[in-house]
Amino acid sequence: MKPFMSMSMSMGSVSRAVLRGAAVAGATAALAVPATTATAVTPRATPPGLSCDTGKHEIEDYTGYALCRNNGTTAQTFWVHLVCGWSPDVDGEHVTLNPGQSGQSTAHCAGLGTGIGEISVQP
């Protein structure tokens, strides 16, 4: 019967080989994610009483906005929230709208990240 490890391999070198293989497998799996996943913007539900349009700035892909109208009967405050991929998520300025008013909140993801992955309106 042969031993599990050859005489020339120590326990440390076996451990390093296993870890190296796991790291390569993990990196390969991470690279297998389609590029469209990182750049797709997923809109989320708008808070009740507000009608909002969200999107990316036409020229600057790292800037997102929420343009909202208060269709309710009381004042409402909202802000845009951007999920920025590798960079920290950011919130835009808080905007308070009286009934019938419209306003916009904008935010900007850091330029070193992967850009905007999701835009939502927070109450």
Tab-separated table of C-alpha atoms in Angstrom:
chain	number	residue	atom	x	y	z
A	1	MET	CA	0.000	0.000	0.000
A	2	LYS	CA	1.345	3.434	-0.990
A	3	PRO	CA	1.343	6.311	1.480
A	4	PHE	CA	-0.969	9.280	0.763
A	5	MET	CA	1.936	11.734	0.400
A	6	SER	CA	5.169	11.013	-1.340
A	7	MET	CA	8.294	11.311	0.731
A	8	SER	CA	9.285	14.470	-1.158
A	9	MET	CA	6.057	16.346	-0.261
A	10	SER	CA	5.649	17.756	3.212
A	11	MET	CA	2.276	18.496	4.808
A	12	GLY	CA	2.892	22.246	4.237
A	13	SER	CA	3.497	21.826	0.499
A	14	VAL	CA	0.329	19.722	0.179
A	15	SER	CA	-1.643	22.440	1.982
A	16	ARG	CA	-0.203	25.146	-0.286
A	17	ALA	CA	-1.051	23.086	-3.378
A	18	VAL	CA	-4.652	22.602	-2.225
A	19	LEU	CA	-5.049	26.317	-1.405
A	20	ARG	CA	-3.505	27.336	-4.723
A	21	GLY	CA	-5.953	25.061	-6.571
A	22	ALA	CA	-8.912	26.526	-4.663
A	23	ALA	CA	-7.765	30.083	-5.430
A	24	VAL	CA	-7.447	29.301	-9.145
A	25	ALA	CA	-10.889	27.673	-9.182
A	26	GLY	CA	-12.405	30.678	-7.387
A	27	ALA	CA	-10.778	33.170	-9.751
A	28	THR	CA	-11.952	31.161	-12.761
A	29	ALA	CA	-15.521	31.119	-11.421
A	30	ALA	CA	-15.417	34.881	-10.781
A	31	LEU	CA	-14.220	35.531	-14.332
A	32	ALA	CA	-17.014	33.363	-15.729
A	33	VAL	CA	-19.667	35.939	-14.687
A	34	PRO	CA	-21.031	37.650	-17.816
A	35	ALA	CA	-19.924	41.278	-18.247
A	36	THR	CA	-23.542	42.415	-18.629
A	37	THR	CA	-24.224	41.550	-14.983
A	38	ALA	CA	-21.894	44.311	-13.757
A	39	THR	CA	-23.341	46.980	-16.054
A	40	ALA	CA	-27.068	46.204	-15.938
A	41	VAL	CA	-29.128	48.648	-13.878
A	42	THR	CA	-32.011	47.073	-12.004
A	43	PRO	CA	-34.810	49.459	-10.997
A	44	ARG	CA	-36.650	48.789	-7.732
A	45	ALA	CA	-40.147	49.567	-6.494
A	46	THR	CA	-41.041	53.222	-5.934
A	47	PRO	CA	-42.390	54.202	-2.483
A	48	PRO	CA	-46.198	54.700	-2.334
A	49	GLY	CA	-47.442	58.212	-3.189
A	50	LEU	CA	-44.466	58.969	-5.435
A	51	SER	CA	-44.132	58.445	-9.154
A	52	CYS	CA	-40.465	58.297	-10.100
A	53	ASP	CA	-38.204	57.848	-13.080
A	54	THR	CA	-34.693	56.574	-12.383
A	55	GLY	CA	-31.667	56.202	-14.584
A	56	LYS	CA	-28.051	56.939	-15.384
A	57	HIS	CA	-26.836	60.313	-16.574
A	58	GLU	CA	-26.591	60.429	-20.389
A	59	ILE	CA	-22.881	61.242	-20.434
A	60	GLU	CA	-21.627	60.112	-17.010
A	61	ASP	CA	-22.325	56.383	-16.386
A	62	TYR	CA	-21.342	56.680	-12.710
A	63	THR	CA	-24.049	59.266	-11.927
A	64	GLY	CA	-27.605	58.112	-11.221
A	65	TYR	CA	-30.797	60.014	-10.503
A	66	ALA	CA	-34.370	59.717	-9.280
A	67	LEU	CA	-36.849	62.279	-10.605
A	68	CYS	CA	-40.047	62.040	-8.548
A	69	ARG	CA	-43.478	63.644	-8.281
A	70	ASN	CA	-45.526	63.584	-5.068
A	71	ASN	CA	-48.995	62.323	-6.003
A	72	GLY	CA	-50.057	61.998	-2.358
A	73	THR	CA	-51.788	64.368	0.055
A	74	THR	CA	-48.888	64.906	2.494
A	75	ALA	CA	-45.272	66.010	2.154
A	76	GLN	CA	-42.828	63.195	1.371
A	77	THR	CA	-39.062	62.924	1.517
A	78	PHE	CA	-37.093	60.668	-0.822
A	79	TRP	CA	-33.521	60.115	-2.032
A	80	VAL	CA	-31.818	58.046	-4.687
A	81	HIS	CA	-29.704	55.048	-3.599
A	82	LEU	CA	-27.032	53.629	-5.932
A	83	VAL	CA	-25.492	50.177	-5.624
A	84	CYS	CA	-21.982	50.785	-6.966
A	85	GLY	CA	-20.468	47.341	-7.476
A	86	TRP	CA	-16.919	47.244	-6.086
A	87	SER	CA	-17.161	50.764	-4.615
A	88	PRO	CA	-19.279	51.657	-1.569
A	89	ASP	CA	-22.973	52.288	-2.231
A	90	VAL	CA	-24.049	55.937	-2.133
A	91	ASP	CA	-27.177	57.955	-1.326
A	92	GLY	CA	-28.190	61.199	-2.993
A	93	GLU	CA	-29.455	64.313	-1.295
A	94	HIS	CA	-32.766	64.064	0.595
A	95	VAL	CA	-35.543	65.902	-1.225
A	96	THR	CA	-38.861	66.862	0.418
A	97	LEU	CA	-41.849	67.374	-1.877
A	98	ASN	CA	-45.240	68.863	-1.023
A	99	PRO	CA	-48.289	67.371	-2.777
A	100	GLY	CA	-48.088	68.019	-6.518
A	101	GLN	CA	-44.396	68.997	-6.481
A	102	SER	CA	-41.578	67.330	-8.417
A	103	GLY	CA	-37.882	67.102	-7.579
A	104	GLN	CA	-34.688	65.219	-8.286
A	105	SER	CA	-32.025	63.490	-6.184
A	106	THR	CA	-28.670	62.542	-7.735
A	107	ALA	CA	-25.678	60.516	-6.542
A	108	HIS	CA	-22.320	59.521	-7.982
A	109	CYS	CA	-20.449	56.194	-7.675
A	110	ALA	CA	-16.669	56.294	-7.243
A	111	GLY	CA	-14.804	56.137	-10.546
A	112	LEU	CA	-12.627	53.188	-9.509
A	113	GLY	CA	-15.589	50.808	-9.151
A	114	THR	CA	-17.626	48.902	-11.692
A	115	GLY	CA	-20.312	51.560	-12.007
A	116	ILE	CA	-23.997	51.542	-11.116
A	117	GLY	CA	-25.539	48.108	-10.645
A	118	GLU	CA	-28.887	49.168	-9.176
A	119	ILE	CA	-30.839	52.388	-8.672
A	120	SER	CA	-33.611	52.647	-6.084
A	121	VAL	CA	-35.734	55.360	-4.495
A	122	GLN	CA	-35.699	55.399	-0.696
A	123	PRO	CA	-38.491	56.940	1.399
